mmCIF file of C-alpha atoms in Angstrom:
data_model
loop_
_atom_site.group_PDB
_atom_site.id
_atom_site.type_symbol
_atom_site.label_atom_id
_atom_site.label_comp_id
_atom_site.label_asym_id
_atom_site.label_seq_id
_atom_site.Cartn_x
_atom_site.Cartn_y
_atom_site.Cartn_z
ATOM 1 C CA UNK A 22 0.731 -14.561 -24.305
ATOM 2 C CA UNK A 23 3.008 -12.897 -22.190
ATOM 3 C CA UNK A 24 5.412 -12.018 -24.613
ATOM 4 C CA UNK A 25 3.255 -11.870 -27.857
ATOM 5 C CA UNK A 26 0.968 -8.980 -25.647
ATOM 6 C CA UNK A 27 3.607 -7.018 -25.234
ATOM 7 C CA UNK A 28 5.782 -6.600 -27.734
ATOM 8 C CA UNK A 29 2.004 -6.182 -29.794
ATOM 9 C CA UNK A 30 0.233 -3.062 -29.687
ATOM 10 C CA UNK A 31 2.245 -0.541 -27.672
ATOM 11 C CA UNK A 32 -0.865 2.255 -27.126
ATOM 12 C CA UNK A 33 -2.721 -0.072 -26.373
ATOM 13 C CA UNK A 34 0.577 -0.765 -23.460
ATOM 14 C CA UNK A 35 0.225 2.326 -22.361
ATOM 15 C CA UNK A 36 -3.199 3.740 -21.481
ATOM 16 C CA UNK A 37 -3.273 -0.016 -19.772
ATOM 17 C CA UNK A 38 -0.306 1.610 -17.895
ATOM 18 C CA UNK A 39 -1.769 5.554 -17.455
ATOM 19 C CA UNK A 40 -5.248 4.538 -16.400
ATOM 20 C CA UNK A 41 -4.815 1.721 -14.057
ATOM 21 C CA UNK A 42 -2.123 4.494 -11.791
ATOM 22 C CA UNK A 43 -4.761 6.537 -11.800
ATOM 23 C CA UNK A 44 -7.302 4.292 -11.196
ATOM 24 C CA UNK A 45 -4.999 3.010 -8.070
ATOM 25 C CA UNK A 46 -4.100 7.209 -7.214
ATOM 26 C CA UNK A 47 -8.090 7.142 -7.428
ATOM 27 C CA UNK A 48 -8.839 4.073 -5.234
ATOM 28 C CA UNK A 49 -6.394 4.800 -2.800
ATOM 29 C CA UNK A 50 -7.677 7.900 -1.555
ATOM 30 C CA UNK A 51 -10.699 6.158 -0.456
ATOM 31 C CA UNK A 52 -8.216 3.830 1.157
ATOM 32 C CA UNK A 53 -6.904 6.296 3.089
ATOM 33 C CA UNK A 54 -9.489 9.154 3.703
ATOM 34 C CA UNK A 55 -8.558 8.516 7.308
ATOM 35 C CA UNK A 56 -5.781 9.498 8.167
ATOM 36 C CA UNK A 57 -5.758 13.038 7.438
ATOM 37 C CA UNK A 58 -9.330 13.778 8.415
ATOM 38 C CA UNK A 59 -8.445 11.578 12.581
ATOM 39 C CA UNK A 60 -8.493 13.998 14.930
ATOM 40 C CA UNK A 61 -11.922 15.573 13.782
ATOM 41 C CA UNK A 62 -13.603 12.104 13.380
ATOM 42 C CA UNK A 63 -11.569 11.946 16.832
ATOM 43 C CA UNK A 64 -13.752 14.650 18.589
ATOM 44 C CA UNK A 65 -16.864 14.317 16.360
ATOM 45 C CA UNK A 66 -16.975 10.477 17.546
ATOM 46 C CA UNK A 67 -15.089 11.337 21.022
ATOM 47 C CA UNK A 68 -12.308 8.784 20.352
ATOM 48 C CA UNK A 69 -9.062 7.426 22.285
ATOM 49 C CA UNK A 70 -5.872 6.786 21.008
ATOM 50 C CA UNK A 71 -6.459 3.749 20.734
ATOM 51 C CA UNK A 72 -9.675 3.813 18.574
ATOM 52 C CA UNK A 73 -8.430 6.276 16.373
ATOM 53 C CA UNK A 74 -5.285 3.679 15.936
ATOM 54 C CA UNK A 75 -8.240 1.987 15.202
ATOM 55 C CA UNK A 76 -10.665 3.178 12.439
ATOM 56 C CA UNK A 77 -7.380 4.356 10.770
ATOM 57 C CA UNK A 78 -6.438 0.329 10.604
ATOM 58 C CA UNK A 79 -10.130 -1.739 9.954
ATOM 59 C CA UNK A 80 -9.668 0.053 5.697
ATOM 60 C CA UNK A 81 -6.172 -2.144 5.892
ATOM 61 C CA UNK A 82 -7.281 -5.237 7.229
ATOM 62 C CA UNK A 83 -10.019 -5.846 4.574
ATOM 63 C CA UNK A 84 -8.075 -4.435 1.406
ATOM 64 C CA UNK A 85 -5.826 -6.437 2.810
ATOM 65 C CA UNK A 86 -7.290 -9.391 3.109
ATOM 66 C CA UNK A 87 -9.730 -9.333 0.058
ATOM 67 C CA UNK A 88 -5.905 -8.771 -2.495
ATOM 68 C CA UNK A 89 -6.064 -12.660 -2.891
ATOM 69 C CA UNK A 90 -9.140 -13.800 -3.823
ATOM 70 C CA UNK A 91 -9.564 -10.097 -6.377
ATOM 71 C CA UNK A 92 -5.876 -10.345 -7.578
ATOM 72 C CA UNK A 93 -7.468 -14.385 -8.725
ATOM 73 C CA UNK A 94 -10.314 -12.850 -10.370
ATOM 74 C CA UNK A 95 -7.755 -10.181 -12.433
ATOM 75 C CA UNK A 96 -6.248 -13.701 -13.389
ATOM 76 C CA UNK A 97 -9.231 -15.654 -14.663
ATOM 77 C CA UNK A 98 -11.395 -12.593 -16.009
ATOM 78 C CA UNK A 99 -9.639 -9.796 -16.371
ATOM 79 C CA UNK A 100 -8.512 -6.743 -15.089
ATOM 80 C CA UNK A 101 -10.590 -4.334 -16.404
ATOM 81 C CA UNK A 102 -14.128 -5.664 -15.371
ATOM 82 C CA UNK A 103 -12.545 -6.478 -12.499
ATOM 83 C CA UNK A 104 -11.697 -2.857 -11.647
ATOM 84 C CA UNK A 105 -15.250 -1.265 -12.738
ATOM 85 C CA UNK A 106 -16.851 -3.830 -10.449
ATOM 86 C CA UNK A 107 -15.194 -3.026 -7.570
ATOM 87 C CA UNK A 108 -15.377 0.981 -8.530
ATOM 88 C CA UNK A 109 -18.776 0.418 -7.937
ATOM 89 C CA UNK A 110 -18.344 -1.349 -5.112
ATOM 90 C CA UNK A 111 -16.299 1.088 -2.828
ATOM 91 C CA UNK A 112 -19.182 4.199 -3.969
ATOM 92 C CA UNK A 113 -21.356 2.635 -1.007
ATOM 93 C CA UNK A 114 -19.341 2.923 1.976
ATOM 94 C CA UNK A 115 -18.513 6.336 0.821
ATOM 95 C CA UNK A 116 -21.722 7.614 0.422
ATOM 96 C CA UNK A 117 -22.251 5.610 4.297
ATOM 97 C CA UNK A 118 -19.250 7.300 6.441
ATOM 98 C CA UNK A 119 -20.654 10.730 6.513
ATOM 99 C CA UNK A 120 -24.239 9.677 8.425
ATOM 100 C CA UNK A 121 -23.635 7.278 10.250
ATOM 101 C CA UNK A 122 -24.607 8.430 13.673
ATOM 102 C CA UNK A 123 -22.100 5.305 15.953
ATOM 103 C CA UNK A 124 -18.851 4.726 16.222
ATOM 104 C CA UNK A 125 -20.516 0.996 15.590
ATOM 105 C CA UNK A 126 -21.330 1.923 12.327
ATOM 106 C CA UNK A 127 -18.298 3.777 11.134
ATOM 107 C CA UNK A 128 -15.933 0.799 12.252
ATOM 108 C CA UNK A 129 -18.040 -1.313 9.709
ATOM 109 C CA UNK A 130 -18.183 1.706 6.774
ATOM 110 C CA UNK A 131 -14.248 1.701 7.428
ATOM 111 C CA UNK A 132 -14.112 -2.055 7.022
ATOM 112 C CA UNK A 133 -16.119 -1.741 3.761
ATOM 113 C CA UNK A 134 -14.072 1.299 2.226
ATOM 114 C CA UNK A 135 -11.273 -1.515 2.501
ATOM 115 C CA UNK A 136 -12.691 -2.854 -0.321
ATOM 116 C CA UNK A 137 -10.902 0.223 -2.444
ATOM 117 C CA UNK A 138 -7.182 -0.778 -1.051
ATOM 118 C CA UNK A 139 -7.837 -4.487 -3.535
ATOM 119 C CA UNK A 140 -7.215 -2.292 -6.729
ATOM 120 C CA UNK A 141 -3.333 -3.081 -5.840
ATOM 121 C CA UNK A 142 -4.071 -6.431 -6.835
ATOM 122 C CA UNK A 143 -5.819 -5.906 -9.925
ATOM 123 C CA UNK A 144 -3.638 -2.348 -11.161
ATOM 124 C CA UNK A 145 -0.533 -4.844 -11.061
ATOM 125 C CA UNK A 146 -2.386 -7.786 -12.252
ATOM 126 C CA UNK A 147 -3.603 -5.559 -15.208
ATOM 127 C CA UNK A 148 -0.904 -3.494 -15.775
ATOM 128 C CA UNK A 149 2.140 -6.142 -16.141
ATOM 129 C CA UNK A 150 0.866 -8.602 -19.185
ATOM 130 C CA UNK A 151 1.532 -5.394 -21.610
ATOM 131 C CA UNK A 152 5.316 -5.567 -20.971
ATOM 132 C CA UNK A 153 7.924 -8.451 -21.100
ATOM 133 C CA UNK A 154 9.856 -9.055 -17.799
ATOM 134 C CA UNK A 155 12.632 -7.104 -18.535
ATOM 135 C CA UNK A 156 11.451 -4.267 -18.389
ATOM 136 C CA UNK A 157 8.780 -5.104 -15.760
ATOM 137 C CA UNK A 158 10.310 -3.976 -12.962
ATOM 138 C CA UNK A 159 9.645 -0.475 -14.396
ATOM 139 C CA UNK A 160 6.333 -0.540 -15.750
ATOM 140 C CA UNK A 161 5.209 -2.850 -12.402
ATOM 141 C CA UNK A 162 6.960 0.317 -9.914
ATOM 142 C CA UNK A 163 5.253 2.835 -12.155
ATOM 143 C CA UNK A 164 1.966 1.556 -11.959
ATOM 144 C CA UNK A 165 2.189 0.981 -8.391
ATOM 145 C CA UNK A 166 2.837 5.061 -8.412
ATOM 146 C CA UNK A 167 -1.315 4.847 -7.522
ATOM 147 C CA UNK A 168 0.080 4.539 -3.753
ATOM 148 C CA UNK A 169 0.755 8.465 -3.955
ATOM 149 C CA UNK A 170 -2.985 8.045 -3.759
ATOM 150 C CA UNK A 171 -2.545 8.325 -0.145
ATOM 151 C CA UNK A 172 -0.784 11.316 -0.496
ATOM 152 C CA UNK A 173 -3.283 13.456 -2.883
ATOM 153 C CA UNK A 174 -6.098 12.540 0.156
ATOM 154 C CA UNK A 175 -3.434 13.759 2.584
ATOM 155 C CA UNK A 176 -2.802 16.658 0.499
ATOM 156 C CA UNK A 177 -6.856 17.346 -0.759
ATOM 157 C CA UNK A 178 -8.511 15.894 1.780
ATOM 158 C CA UNK A 179 -8.448 19.204 5.265
ATOM 159 C CA UNK A 180 -8.945 21.914 2.551
ATOM 160 C CA UNK A 181 -11.674 20.744 1.921
ATOM 161 C CA UNK A 182 -13.401 19.244 5.143
ATOM 162 C CA UNK A 183 -11.774 23.153 6.618
ATOM 163 C CA UNK A 184 -13.826 25.084 3.931
ATOM 164 C CA UNK A 185 -16.435 22.666 2.795
ATOM 165 C CA UNK A 186 -17.683 20.874 5.385
ATOM 166 C CA UNK A 187 -16.961 16.988 5.868
ATOM 167 C CA UNK A 188 -20.287 15.587 3.994
ATOM 168 C CA UNK A 189 -18.133 17.762 1.054
ATOM 169 C CA UNK A 190 -15.255 15.378 1.601
ATOM 170 C CA UNK A 191 -16.796 11.961 0.411
ATOM 171 C CA UNK A 192 -19.980 13.505 -2.499
ATOM 172 C CA UNK A 193 -15.296 15.089 -3.785
ATOM 173 C CA UNK A 194 -14.322 11.458 -3.809
ATOM 174 C CA UNK A 195 -17.576 9.534 -5.306
ATOM 175 C CA UNK A 196 -18.081 11.680 -7.703
ATOM 176 C CA UNK A 197 -13.799 11.012 -8.789
ATOM 177 C CA UNK A 198 -14.085 7.867 -8.641
ATOM 178 C CA UNK A 199 -17.090 7.387 -11.454
ATOM 179 C CA UNK A 200 -15.069 10.071 -13.838
ATOM 180 C CA UNK A 201 -12.269 7.781 -13.522
ATOM 181 C CA UNK A 202 -14.612 4.733 -13.961
ATOM 182 C CA UNK A 203 -16.481 5.471 -16.955
ATOM 183 C CA UNK A 204 -12.327 7.350 -19.204
ATOM 184 C CA UNK A 205 -11.553 3.758 -17.301
ATOM 185 C CA UNK A 206 -13.463 1.818 -19.716
ATOM 186 C CA UNK A 207 -13.676 4.179 -22.518
ATOM 187 C CA UNK A 208 -10.036 3.976 -22.927
ATOM 188 C CA UNK A 209 -8.357 0.607 -21.861
ATOM 189 C CA UNK A 210 -8.517 -2.323 -24.047
ATOM 190 C CA UNK A 211 -8.991 -6.269 -21.679
ATOM 191 C CA UNK A 212 -6.067 -8.019 -21.003
ATOM 192 C CA UNK A 213 -6.125 -11.396 -22.446
ATOM 193 C CA UNK A 214 -6.697 -13.961 -19.331
ATOM 194 C CA UNK A 215 -6.650 -17.886 -19.432
ATOM 195 C CA UNK A 216 -10.307 -18.592 -18.621
ATOM 196 C CA UNK A 217 -9.204 -22.483 -17.682
ATOM 197 C CA UNK A 218 -7.948 -21.018 -14.694
ATOM 198 C CA UNK A 219 -8.942 -23.177 -11.061
ATOM 199 C CA UNK A 220 -8.995 -21.248 -8.377
ATOM 200 C CA UNK A 221 -7.063 -24.825 -6.277
ATOM 201 C CA UNK A 222 -4.669 -23.542 -9.541
ATOM 202 C CA UNK A 223 -3.468 -20.064 -8.178
ATOM 203 C CA UNK A 224 -3.277 -21.334 -4.386
ATOM 204 C CA UNK A 225 -0.872 -23.800 -6.237
ATOM 205 C CA UNK A 226 1.293 -20.680 -5.904
ATOM 206 C CA UNK A 227 1.628 -20.236 -1.521
ATOM 207 C CA UNK A 228 3.764 -23.755 -2.257
ATOM 208 C CA UNK A 229 6.556 -21.703 -3.556
ATOM 209 C CA UNK A 230 8.441 -20.778 -0.614
ATOM 210 C CA UNK A 231 9.123 -17.525 -2.119
ATOM 211 C CA UNK A 232 6.285 -16.764 -2.699
ATOM 212 C CA UNK A 233 6.227 -16.417 1.531
ATOM 213 C CA UNK A 234 9.858 -14.394 1.637
ATOM 214 C CA UNK A 235 8.844 -12.195 -0.719
ATOM 215 C CA UNK A 236 5.698 -11.563 0.916
ATOM 216 C CA UNK A 237 7.366 -11.748 4.784
ATOM 217 C CA UNK A 238 9.617 -8.439 2.157
ATOM 218 C CA UNK A 239 6.802 -6.899 1.507
ATOM 219 C CA UNK A 240 5.488 -6.685 5.379
ATOM 220 C CA UNK A 241 8.116 -4.237 6.337
ATOM 221 C CA UNK A 242 8.183 -2.165 3.302
ATOM 222 C CA UNK A 243 4.704 -1.701 2.406
ATOM 223 C CA UNK A 244 3.577 -1.894 5.654
ATOM 224 C CA UNK A 245 5.716 0.849 6.841
ATOM 225 C CA UNK A 246 3.885 2.862 3.626
ATOM 226 C CA UNK A 247 0.335 2.452 4.987
ATOM 227 C CA UNK A 248 1.096 2.743 9.108
ATOM 228 C CA UNK A 249 3.464 5.601 9.078
ATOM 229 C CA UNK A 250 1.368 7.741 5.820
ATOM 230 C CA UNK A 251 -1.699 7.431 7.981
ATOM 231 C CA UNK A 252 0.267 7.303 11.641
ATOM 232 C CA UNK A 253 1.938 10.362 10.533
ATOM 233 C CA UNK A 254 -1.138 12.745 11.805
ATOM 234 C CA UNK A 255 -1.573 11.156 14.743
ATOM 235 C CA UNK A 256 1.817 11.637 15.622
ATOM 236 C CA UNK A 257 2.337 15.383 14.346
ATOM 237 C CA UNK A 258 -0.857 16.482 15.872
ATOM 238 C CA UNK A 259 -0.153 14.912 19.477
ATOM 239 C CA UNK A 260 3.342 15.676 19.900
ATOM 240 C CA UNK A 261 4.028 18.963 17.587
ATOM 241 C CA UNK A 262 0.565 19.736 18.258
ATOM 242 C CA UNK A 263 0.238 21.273 14.407
ATOM 243 C CA UNK A 264 -3.202 21.821 12.843
ATOM 244 C CA UNK A 265 -4.268 18.880 10.891
ATOM 245 C CA UNK A 266 -4.233 20.613 7.393
ATOM 246 C CA UNK A 267 -0.618 21.231 8.702
ATOM 247 C CA UNK A 268 -0.100 16.696 9.351
ATOM 248 C CA UNK A 269 -1.454 16.378 6.309
ATOM 249 C CA UNK A 270 0.746 17.440 4.710
ATOM 250 C CA UNK A 271 3.296 16.235 5.966
ATOM 251 C CA UNK A 272 2.031 12.588 5.905
ATOM 252 C CA UNK A 273 1.585 13.930 2.478
ATOM 253 C CA UNK A 274 5.075 14.158 1.645
ATOM 254 C CA UNK A 275 6.164 11.164 3.197
ATOM 255 C CA UNK A 276 3.773 9.203 0.838
ATOM 256 C CA UNK A 277 5.105 10.991 -2.282
ATOM 257 C CA UNK A 278 8.478 10.456 -1.193
ATOM 258 C CA UNK A 279 8.179 6.391 -0.617
ATOM 259 C CA UNK A 280 5.894 6.524 -3.797
ATOM 260 C CA UNK A 281 8.235 8.130 -5.875
ATOM 261 C CA UNK A 282 10.895 6.378 -5.510
ATOM 262 C CA UNK A 283 9.615 3.157 -5.771
ATOM 263 C CA UNK A 284 9.710 2.802 -9.867
ATOM 264 C CA UNK A 285 13.626 4.390 -9.259
ATOM 265 C CA UNK A 286 13.864 1.043 -7.236
ATOM 266 C CA UNK A 287 12.017 -1.590 -9.728
ATOM 267 C CA UNK A 288 14.414 0.082 -12.837
ATOM 268 C CA UNK A 289 17.607 -1.144 -10.051
ATOM 269 C CA UNK A 290 16.700 -4.380 -10.055
ATOM 270 C CA UNK A 291 16.387 -4.512 -13.502
ATOM 271 C CA UNK A 292 20.285 -3.805 -13.554
ATOM 272 C CA UNK A 293 21.202 -5.236 -9.781
ATOM 273 C CA UNK A 294 20.783 -8.803 -8.280
ATOM 274 C CA UNK A 295 17.852 -7.630 -6.606
ATOM 275 C CA UNK A 296 18.110 -9.184 -3.481
ATOM 276 C CA UNK A 297 21.660 -7.276 -3.101
ATOM 277 C CA UNK A 298 19.920 -4.832 -2.846
ATOM 278 C CA UNK A 299 17.522 -5.723 -0.820
ATOM 279 C CA UNK A 300 20.153 -6.026 2.207
ATOM 280 C CA UNK A 301 20.932 -2.317 2.197
ATOM 281 C CA UNK A 302 17.209 -1.709 1.959
ATOM 282 C CA UNK A 303 16.804 -3.180 5.243
ATOM 283 C CA UNK A 304 19.350 -2.044 7.066
ATOM 284 C CA UNK A 305 18.766 1.436 5.516
ATOM 285 C CA UNK A 306 14.855 0.981 7.063
ATOM 286 C CA UNK A 307 16.790 -0.079 10.558
ATOM 287 C CA UNK A 308 19.195 2.421 11.546
ATOM 288 C CA UNK A 309 16.329 5.276 10.259
ATOM 289 C CA UNK A 310 13.139 3.527 12.065
ATOM 290 C CA UNK A 311 15.952 4.392 15.464
ATOM 291 C CA UNK A 312 17.086 7.861 15.041
ATOM 292 C CA UNK A 313 12.596 8.620 14.807
ATOM 293 C CA UNK A 314 13.171 6.033 18.027
ATOM 294 C CA UNK A 315 14.943 8.429 19.849
ATOM 295 C CA UNK A 316 13.690 11.670 18.289
ATOM 296 C CA UNK A 317 9.740 12.200 19.211
ATOM 297 C CA UNK A 318 10.502 15.045 20.477
ATOM 298 C CA UNK A 319 12.919 16.605 18.673
ATOM 299 C CA UNK A 320 11.022 18.218 16.052
ATOM 300 C CA UNK A 321 13.371 18.087 13.424
ATOM 301 C CA UNK A 322 15.342 14.807 13.402
ATOM 302 C CA UNK A 323 12.255 12.587 13.903
ATOM 303 C CA UNK A 324 10.330 14.597 10.253
ATOM 304 C CA UNK A 325 13.674 13.739 8.830
ATOM 305 C CA UNK A 326 13.759 10.192 9.760
ATOM 306 C CA UNK A 327 10.050 10.091 8.554
ATOM 307 C CA UNK A 328 11.106 10.344 5.625
ATOM 308 C CA UNK A 329 14.820 9.042 5.232
ATOM 309 C CA UNK A 330 12.645 5.149 6.579
ATOM 310 C CA UNK A 331 10.077 7.003 3.750
ATOM 311 C CA UNK A 332 12.657 6.860 0.916
ATOM 312 C CA UNK A 333 14.196 3.011 2.451
ATOM 313 C CA UNK A 334 10.745 1.534 1.879
ATOM 314 C CA UNK A 335 10.238 3.133 -1.040
ATOM 315 C CA UNK A 336 13.127 1.678 -2.312
ATOM 316 C CA UNK A 337 12.578 -1.710 -1.307
ATOM 317 C CA UNK A 338 8.667 -1.796 -2.431
ATOM 318 C CA UNK A 339 9.811 -1.836 -5.915
ATOM 319 C CA UNK A 340 12.758 -4.266 -5.390
ATOM 320 C CA UNK A 341 10.363 -6.480 -3.913
ATOM 321 C CA UNK A 342 8.003 -6.152 -6.874
ATOM 322 C CA UNK A 343 10.532 -6.301 -9.740
ATOM 323 C CA UNK A 344 10.671 -10.181 -8.390
ATOM 324 C CA UNK A 345 6.616 -10.733 -7.707
ATOM 325 C CA UNK A 346 6.996 -11.868 -12.179
ATOM 326 C CA UNK A 347 9.302 -14.749 -11.691
ATOM 327 C CA UNK A 348 7.116 -16.531 -8.296
ATOM 328 C CA UNK A 349 5.121 -18.225 -11.382
ATOM 329 C CA UNK A 350 4.353 -17.726 -14.432
ATOM 330 C CA UNK A 351 1.183 -16.818 -15.241
ATOM 331 C CA UNK A 352 0.070 -16.061 -12.068
ATOM 332 C CA UNK A 353 0.846 -13.005 -11.501
ATOM 333 C CA UNK A 354 -2.059 -11.417 -10.486
ATOM 334 C CA UNK A 355 -2.938 -14.335 -7.486
ATOM 335 C CA UNK A 356 1.709 -14.024 -6.075
ATOM 336 C CA UNK A 357 0.442 -9.995 -6.026
ATOM 337 C CA UNK A 358 -2.692 -10.680 -4.404
ATOM 338 C CA UNK A 359 -0.728 -12.528 -1.390
ATOM 339 C CA UNK A 360 2.043 -10.667 -1.231
ATOM 340 C CA UNK A 361 0.076 -7.741 -1.682
ATOM 341 C CA UNK A 362 -2.006 -9.072 1.243
ATOM 342 C CA UNK A 363 0.896 -9.652 3.886
ATOM 343 C CA UNK A 364 2.112 -6.543 3.717
ATOM 344 C CA UNK A 365 -1.208 -4.402 3.699
ATOM 345 C CA UNK A 366 -1.046 -6.369 7.032
ATOM 346 C CA UNK A 367 2.056 -5.215 7.626
ATOM 347 C CA UNK A 368 0.391 -1.350 7.749
ATOM 348 C CA UNK A 369 -2.851 -2.409 10.060
ATOM 349 C CA UNK A 370 -0.340 -3.756 12.870
ATOM 350 C CA UNK A 371 1.400 -0.994 13.673
ATOM 351 C CA UNK A 372 -1.518 1.313 14.110
ATOM 352 C CA UNK A 373 -2.768 -1.204 16.543
ATOM 353 C CA UNK A 374 0.220 -1.882 18.581
ATOM 354 C CA UNK A 375 1.235 1.429 18.748
ATOM 355 C CA UNK A 376 -2.408 2.512 19.756
ATOM 356 C CA UNK A 377 -2.795 -0.375 22.390
ATOM 357 C CA UNK A 378 1.467 0.896 23.446
ATOM 358 C CA UNK A 379 -0.070 5.011 24.238
ATOM 359 C CA UNK A 380 -2.734 3.815 25.984
ATOM 360 C CA UNK A 381 -0.687 1.762 28.084
ATOM 361 C CA UNK A 382 2.738 3.456 28.938
ATOM 362 C CA UNK A 383 1.904 7.179 27.667
ATOM 363 C CA UNK A 384 4.445 7.017 24.619
ATOM 364 C CA UNK A 385 4.860 6.074 21.176
ATOM 365 C CA UNK A 386 8.636 4.179 20.931
ATOM 366 C CA UNK A 387 8.218 0.928 22.509
ATOM 367 C CA UNK A 388 5.673 0.730 19.433
ATOM 368 C CA UNK A 389 8.812 2.200 17.143
ATOM 369 C CA UNK A 390 11.403 0.198 18.619
ATOM 370 C CA UNK A 391 9.056 -3.989 17.705
ATOM 371 C CA UNK A 392 9.458 -2.200 14.178
ATOM 372 C CA UNK A 393 13.150 -2.073 14.634
ATOM 373 C CA UNK A 394 13.025 -5.888 15.506
ATOM 374 C CA UNK A 395 10.030 -6.406 12.672
ATOM 375 C CA UNK A 396 13.756 -5.088 9.798
ATOM 376 C CA UNK A 397 16.515 -7.254 12.292
ATOM 377 C CA UNK A 398 13.983 -10.369 11.782
ATOM 378 C CA UNK A 399 13.552 -9.610 7.823
ATOM 379 C CA UNK A 400 17.967 -8.734 7.299
ATOM 380 C CA UNK A 401 18.403 -12.389 8.753
ATOM 381 C CA UNK A 402 16.027 -13.550 7.174
ATOM 382 C CA UNK A 403 16.942 -11.777 3.937
ATOM 383 C CA UNK A 404 20.764 -12.955 5.127
ATOM 384 C CA UNK A 405 20.691 -16.358 5.679
ATOM 385 C CA UNK A 406 18.608 -17.015 2.443
ATOM 386 C CA UNK A 407 19.245 -15.904 -0.123
ATOM 387 C CA UNK A 408 22.619 -13.882 1.023
ATOM 388 C CA UNK A 409 24.255 -16.409 2.174
ATOM 389 C CA UNK A 410 22.452 -19.656 0.797
ATOM 390 C CA UNK A 411 22.932 -19.559 -3.605
ATOM 391 C CA UNK A 412 18.447 -19.233 -3.294
ATOM 392 C CA UNK A 413 17.621 -17.013 -5.765
ATOM 393 C CA UNK A 414 14.208 -15.799 -7.755
ATOM 394 C CA UNK A 415 16.071 -13.500 -10.579
ATOM 395 C CA UNK A 416 19.213 -15.687 -12.394
#
């Protein structure tokens, strides 16, 4: 079925790809809304470093876990329907956030807005059916550029808050979500679905060892993207006394670099052995993380390390998702949900751990050392199972 669709109406395919990407950008703006405003929110609620990192991590939790059922629902009922329901739901926490008056309620609203992160599973599931497998590395790399919503949020939200007030930020996000939802509803066709699919059948992807290996690798690469997009403003305002707007621009630079390089990684994986390429990605992440670890008091080197690790992680994201459609035919949404969930959790834990370590030790270096260790573990698993071994996802 996928091949027939892929070689059918190309206009439908390109419209689906374009609007799925734009919708993901808008959803990711909501998902990452707290990162560029962390300093302001911290002052409003008198938060410690660990409380700020908890606030940054909370939306990532629900947005990660719920990628699994949302990806399955997209395969069964259609990505268009699920996307529209998701965008309608996001309006609830966006309305709540500027109106809460306690840290507990703020955390609750942050938890709900985390649903916007599931747009990744919907977008990949919806866009993938319109293209043949030999083109999916590039196509999925393009739709995954919806991650750029983090960069757009970092560039725009601090300015809106400074110029028009904190509440205006969320009014802006609500209006933007409604406008994109209406355009998506009017212009996109529903994807072909197999309504005979069952939850048990979708969960069969957990029996594939490849699902778990890709999940581990994405835990590192996408986790880096989420964690450092959220943490960069905290680092720059706390260590180098940047203003919230300037720190947001640097966070946007990181998110932009990590996102724009992702289709390049997917396209490279279309023409090279993906796992061999991924080995060099992990080596680069380890090296650049070490640069960050030893440059917390050297501004230029620190920023260079952030940008370079973003480049490596972005290429890795594209490579990993090149392989997703090969794991279980017809269950792309389910595999995307599992792999995406692990990637999201990779962005959930680092801010919490780094915040706790900072409160205990007064420094961030040990937290980055744990990132280096994770990179080594991923490299070893890749080398042992795919490089030295004879197991291949893509032949």
